[in-house]
mmCIF file of C-alpha atoms and ligand atoms in Angstrom:
data_model
loop_
_atom_site.group_PDB
_atom_site.id
_atom_site.type_symbol
_atom_site.label_atom_id
_atom_site.label_comp_id
_atom_site.label_asym_id
_atom_site.label_seq_id
_atom_site.Cartn_x
_atom_site.Cartn_y
_atom_site.Cartn_z
ATOM 1 C CA MET A 18 5.479 -31.408 141.562
ATOM 2 C CA PHE A 19 8.601 -33.297 142.615
ATOM 3 C CA LYS A 20 9.801 -33.169 146.200
ATOM 4 C CA PRO A 21 13.090 -34.763 147.242
ATOM 5 C CA ILE A 22 12.814 -37.807 149.518
ATOM 6 C CA LYS A 23 14.077 -37.411 153.034
ATOM 7 C CA ILE A 24 16.964 -39.881 153.223
ATOM 8 C CA LEU A 25 18.154 -41.110 156.599
ATOM 9 C CA ASP A 26 21.727 -40.619 157.665
ATOM 10 C CA GLU A 27 24.001 -43.558 158.549
ATOM 11 C CA ASN A 28 23.671 -42.675 162.242
ATOM 12 C CA ASP A 29 19.930 -43.231 162.225
ATOM 13 C CA PRO A 30 19.201 -46.603 163.907
ATOM 14 C CA ILE A 31 16.523 -47.389 161.285
ATOM 15 C CA VAL A 32 19.199 -48.047 158.630
ATOM 16 C CA ARG A 33 20.628 -50.757 160.911
ATOM 17 C CA GLU A 34 17.365 -52.434 161.822
ATOM 18 C CA LYS A 35 16.041 -55.751 160.568
ATOM 19 C CA ASN A 36 13.894 -55.571 157.433
ATOM 20 C CA ILE A 37 10.861 -57.729 156.741
ATOM 21 C CA ASP A 38 9.743 -59.355 153.507
ATOM 22 C CA VAL A 39 7.073 -57.580 151.503
ATOM 23 C CA THR A 40 3.705 -59.253 150.947
ATOM 24 C CA PHE A 41 1.641 -58.870 147.790
ATOM 25 C CA PRO A 42 -0.255 -57.007 146.585
ATOM 26 C CA LEU A 43 1.928 -54.054 147.479
ATOM 27 C CA SER A 44 0.360 -51.394 149.660
ATOM 28 C CA LYS A 45 -0.476 -48.058 148.090
ATOM 29 C CA GLU A 46 2.206 -46.466 150.277
ATOM 30 C CA ASP A 47 4.920 -48.843 149.058
ATOM 31 C CA LYS A 48 3.904 -48.325 145.411
ATOM 32 C CA LYS A 49 4.036 -44.572 145.887
ATOM 33 C CA MET A 50 7.380 -44.740 147.658
ATOM 34 C CA ILE A 51 8.909 -46.916 144.929
ATOM 35 C CA GLN A 52 7.884 -44.389 142.259
ATOM 36 C CA HIS A 53 9.201 -41.567 144.418
ATOM 37 C CA MET A 54 12.536 -43.370 144.822
ATOM 38 C CA ILE A 55 12.796 -43.843 141.047
ATOM 39 C CA ASP A 56 12.002 -40.171 140.429
ATOM 40 C CA HIS A 57 14.478 -39.020 143.060
ATOM 41 C CA LEU A 58 17.322 -41.159 141.691
ATOM 42 C CA THR A 59 16.574 -40.248 138.079
ATOM 43 C CA ASN A 60 16.471 -36.515 138.827
ATOM 44 C CA SER A 61 19.649 -36.786 140.875
ATOM 45 C CA GLN A 62 21.493 -38.084 137.811
ATOM 46 C CA ILE A 63 20.319 -35.264 135.528
ATOM 47 C CA GLU A 64 22.639 -32.378 136.304
ATOM 48 C CA GLU A 65 20.208 -29.483 135.912
ATOM 49 C CA LEU A 66 17.594 -31.222 138.080
ATOM 50 C CA SER A 67 20.133 -32.265 140.690
ATOM 51 C CA ILE A 68 21.056 -28.583 141.022
ATOM 52 C CA LYS A 69 17.451 -27.387 140.931
ATOM 53 C CA TYR A 70 16.358 -29.757 143.697
ATOM 54 C CA ASP A 71 19.704 -29.880 145.529
ATOM 55 C CA LEU A 72 20.085 -33.661 145.148
ATOM 56 C CA ARG A 73 23.244 -35.641 145.642
ATOM 57 C CA PRO A 74 23.634 -37.922 142.608
ATOM 58 C CA GLY A 75 22.963 -41.558 143.382
ATOM 59 C CA MET A 76 21.935 -44.698 141.525
ATOM 60 C CA GLY A 77 20.342 -46.725 144.291
ATOM 61 C CA LEU A 78 18.147 -46.503 147.354
ATOM 62 C CA ALA A 79 16.982 -49.210 149.716
ATOM 63 C CA ALA A 80 13.741 -48.984 151.694
ATOM 64 C CA PRO A 81 15.410 -48.668 155.137
ATOM 65 C CA GLN A 82 17.209 -45.541 153.901
ATOM 66 C CA VAL A 83 13.847 -43.855 153.506
ATOM 67 C CA GLY A 84 12.577 -45.084 156.868
ATOM 68 C CA ILE A 85 10.813 -48.265 155.745
ATOM 69 C CA ASN A 86 12.154 -51.508 157.230
ATOM 70 C CA LYS A 87 11.114 -53.722 154.328
ATOM 71 C CA ASN A 88 13.090 -55.821 151.873
ATOM 72 C CA TYR A 89 13.174 -53.894 148.658
ATOM 73 C CA PHE A 90 15.433 -51.561 146.755
ATOM 74 C CA VAL A 91 15.495 -49.481 143.598
ATOM 75 C CA VAL A 92 18.388 -48.935 141.187
ATOM 76 C CA VAL A 93 18.318 -46.401 138.359
ATOM 77 C CA HIS A 94 21.141 -47.170 135.962
ATOM 78 C CA GLU A 95 22.122 -44.656 133.272
ATOM 79 C CA VAL A 96 22.869 -46.763 130.212
ATOM 80 C CA ASP A 97 23.203 -43.880 127.762
ATOM 81 C CA GLU A 98 23.051 -40.089 127.986
ATOM 82 C CA GLN A 99 19.907 -39.547 130.112
ATOM 83 C CA VAL A 100 18.604 -43.014 129.257
ATOM 84 C CA PHE A 101 17.872 -45.013 132.377
ATOM 85 C CA ASP A 102 17.082 -48.620 133.217
ATOM 86 C CA ASN A 103 15.025 -48.914 136.381
ATOM 87 C CA TYR A 104 15.219 -51.940 138.635
ATOM 88 C CA VAL A 105 12.786 -52.556 141.463
ATOM 89 C CA LEU A 106 13.826 -55.669 143.379
ATOM 90 C CA ILE A 107 11.502 -56.899 146.111
ATOM 91 C CA ASN A 108 12.485 -59.628 148.614
ATOM 92 C CA PRO A 109 15.732 -60.160 146.663
ATOM 93 C CA LYS A 110 18.133 -63.059 147.086
ATOM 94 C CA ILE A 111 21.577 -63.415 145.520
ATOM 95 C CA VAL A 112 21.367 -66.914 144.040
ATOM 96 C CA SER A 113 24.796 -67.054 142.415
ATOM 97 C CA HIS A 114 27.887 -64.966 141.928
ATOM 98 C CA SER A 115 31.276 -64.988 140.239
ATOM 99 C CA GLU A 116 34.456 -65.978 141.976
ATOM 100 C CA GLU A 117 36.065 -62.866 140.590
ATOM 101 C CA LEU A 118 36.090 -59.783 142.786
ATOM 102 C CA ILE A 119 36.081 -56.177 141.637
ATOM 103 C CA TYR A 120 36.027 -52.752 143.237
ATOM 104 C CA ALA A 121 35.050 -49.283 142.077
ATOM 105 C CA SER A 122 38.073 -47.110 141.306
ATOM 106 C CA THR A 123 36.336 -44.043 142.700
ATOM 107 C CA GLY A 124 35.272 -45.860 145.851
ATOM 108 C CA GLU A 125 31.605 -46.236 146.700
ATOM 109 C CA GLY A 126 29.207 -43.555 147.796
ATOM 110 C CA CYS A 127 25.920 -43.753 149.592
ATOM 111 C CA LEU A 128 23.098 -41.256 149.980
ATOM 112 C CA SER A 129 23.082 -42.101 153.703
ATOM 113 C CA VAL A 130 26.811 -41.528 154.154
ATOM 114 C CA ASN A 131 27.432 -37.806 154.111
ATOM 115 C CA ARG A 132 31.204 -37.848 154.277
ATOM 116 C CA GLU A 133 34.080 -38.966 152.093
ATOM 117 C CA VAL A 134 35.161 -42.520 152.824
ATOM 118 C CA GLU A 135 38.202 -43.901 151.050
ATOM 119 C CA GLY A 136 39.003 -47.532 150.566
ATOM 120 C CA ILE A 137 38.270 -50.708 148.696
ATOM 121 C CA VAL A 138 34.881 -52.354 148.898
ATOM 122 C CA PRO A 139 35.256 -55.892 147.521
ATOM 123 C CA ARG A 140 32.313 -56.944 145.342
ATOM 124 C CA PHE A 141 31.546 -59.887 143.088
ATOM 125 C CA ALA A 142 32.065 -59.039 139.429
ATOM 126 C CA ARG A 143 28.805 -60.768 138.472
ATOM 127 C CA VAL A 144 25.701 -61.653 140.438
ATOM 128 C CA THR A 145 22.363 -63.288 139.722
ATOM 129 C CA ILE A 146 19.481 -62.149 141.869
ATOM 130 C CA GLU A 147 16.031 -63.627 142.252
ATOM 131 C CA ALA A 148 13.356 -61.247 143.438
ATOM 132 C CA TYR A 149 9.782 -60.128 142.814
ATOM 133 C CA ASP A 150 8.626 -57.202 140.731
ATOM 134 C CA GLU A 151 5.984 -54.706 141.830
ATOM 135 C CA ASP A 152 3.186 -56.982 140.636
ATOM 136 C CA GLY A 153 4.500 -59.963 142.595
ATOM 137 C CA ASN A 154 5.982 -61.800 139.605
ATOM 138 C CA LYS A 155 9.169 -63.725 140.259
ATOM 139 C CA ILE A 156 12.085 -62.250 138.329
ATOM 140 C CA ARG A 157 15.688 -63.196 137.777
ATOM 141 C CA VAL A 158 18.199 -60.442 137.068
ATOM 142 C CA ARG A 159 21.799 -60.844 136.048
ATOM 143 C CA ALA A 160 24.228 -57.987 136.548
ATOM 144 C CA ARG A 161 27.885 -57.349 135.983
ATOM 145 C CA GLU A 162 30.396 -54.620 136.678
ATOM 146 C CA GLU A 163 28.945 -51.294 137.897
ATOM 147 C CA LEU A 164 25.386 -52.624 138.061
ATOM 148 C CA ALA A 165 26.548 -55.686 140.020
ATOM 149 C CA ILE A 166 28.226 -53.362 142.534
ATOM 150 C CA ALA A 167 25.049 -51.300 142.856
ATOM 151 C CA PHE A 168 22.927 -54.412 143.471
ATOM 152 C CA GLN A 169 25.311 -55.726 146.139
ATOM 153 C CA HIS A 170 25.485 -52.298 147.799
ATOM 154 C CA GLU A 171 21.677 -52.070 147.990
ATOM 155 C CA PHE A 172 21.294 -55.718 148.988
ATOM 156 C CA ASP A 173 23.643 -55.030 151.901
ATOM 157 C CA HIS A 174 21.351 -52.210 153.073
ATOM 158 C CA LEU A 175 18.573 -54.778 153.523
ATOM 159 C CA ASN A 176 20.838 -56.533 156.015
ATOM 160 C CA GLY A 177 21.749 -53.294 157.774
ATOM 161 C CA ILE A 178 25.216 -53.262 156.219
ATOM 162 C CA LEU A 179 26.811 -50.078 154.868
ATOM 163 C CA PHE A 180 29.694 -50.011 152.386
ATOM 164 C CA THR A 181 31.861 -48.429 155.065
ATOM 165 C CA ASP A 182 31.549 -51.670 157.086
ATOM 166 C CA ARG A 183 33.286 -53.563 154.283
ATOM 167 C CA ILE A 184 36.382 -51.378 154.224
ATOM 168 C CA ASP A 185 39.254 -52.637 156.332
ATOM 169 C CA LYS A 186 39.714 -50.087 159.103
ATOM 170 C CA ASP A 187 43.468 -50.575 159.513
ATOM 171 C CA ASN A 188 44.271 -50.938 155.848
ATOM 172 C CA PRO A 189 41.566 -49.448 153.580
ATOM 173 C CA PHE A 190 43.380 -50.620 150.435
ATOM 174 C CA LYS A 191 44.007 -54.163 151.636
ATOM 175 C CA ASP A 192 44.102 -56.904 148.963
ATOM 176 C CA LYS A 193 43.993 -54.324 146.172
ATOM 177 C CA ASP A 194 46.059 -56.583 143.920
ATOM 178 C CA LYS A 195 43.696 -59.505 144.337
ATOM 179 C CA MET A 196 40.784 -57.687 142.710
ATOM 180 C CA ARG A 197 40.072 -55.995 139.415
ATOM 181 C CA MET A 198 39.491 -52.261 139.495
ATOM 182 C CA ILE A 199 36.624 -50.957 137.403
HETATM 183 ZN ZN1 ZN B 214 23.840 -46.867 150.151
#
């Protein structure tokens, strides 16, 4: 029986705290939480289930958002109608990125930010991340466009950074012409 995860709000100090690297093998609790995060995000993107369980749709969650100050995040990317690619990135590092910057036309959202925030969040158009999978194997993931934005958004969470921090307070649409809208 699925139960929604309790997700911390942006005002909770835990989402701003320092996160520590995960050691392997993963604890039972972390394994369980990772599966729960995947289930929550998947259900949130299936309309009937998002209504049934009262879930805000989202494609990513980082451990600090669920009260765990460890370096990992999960992204569930819908690649086709109800077909999802799951990414579990543990102790991730961005090892390279494009020069080109992009931003999401609809703005970014976050399951910890329960208000509308307008403005441009500059992101690299392409990133390469090195991380570990759940079994402790080193992995290298390349992402572009929407998925690249999701990875950078979640990676920021591991440094206590929210997307709202990256929006210019005085001019939320600053440098719009210097980036590509997606
Ligand atoms: Zn977020």
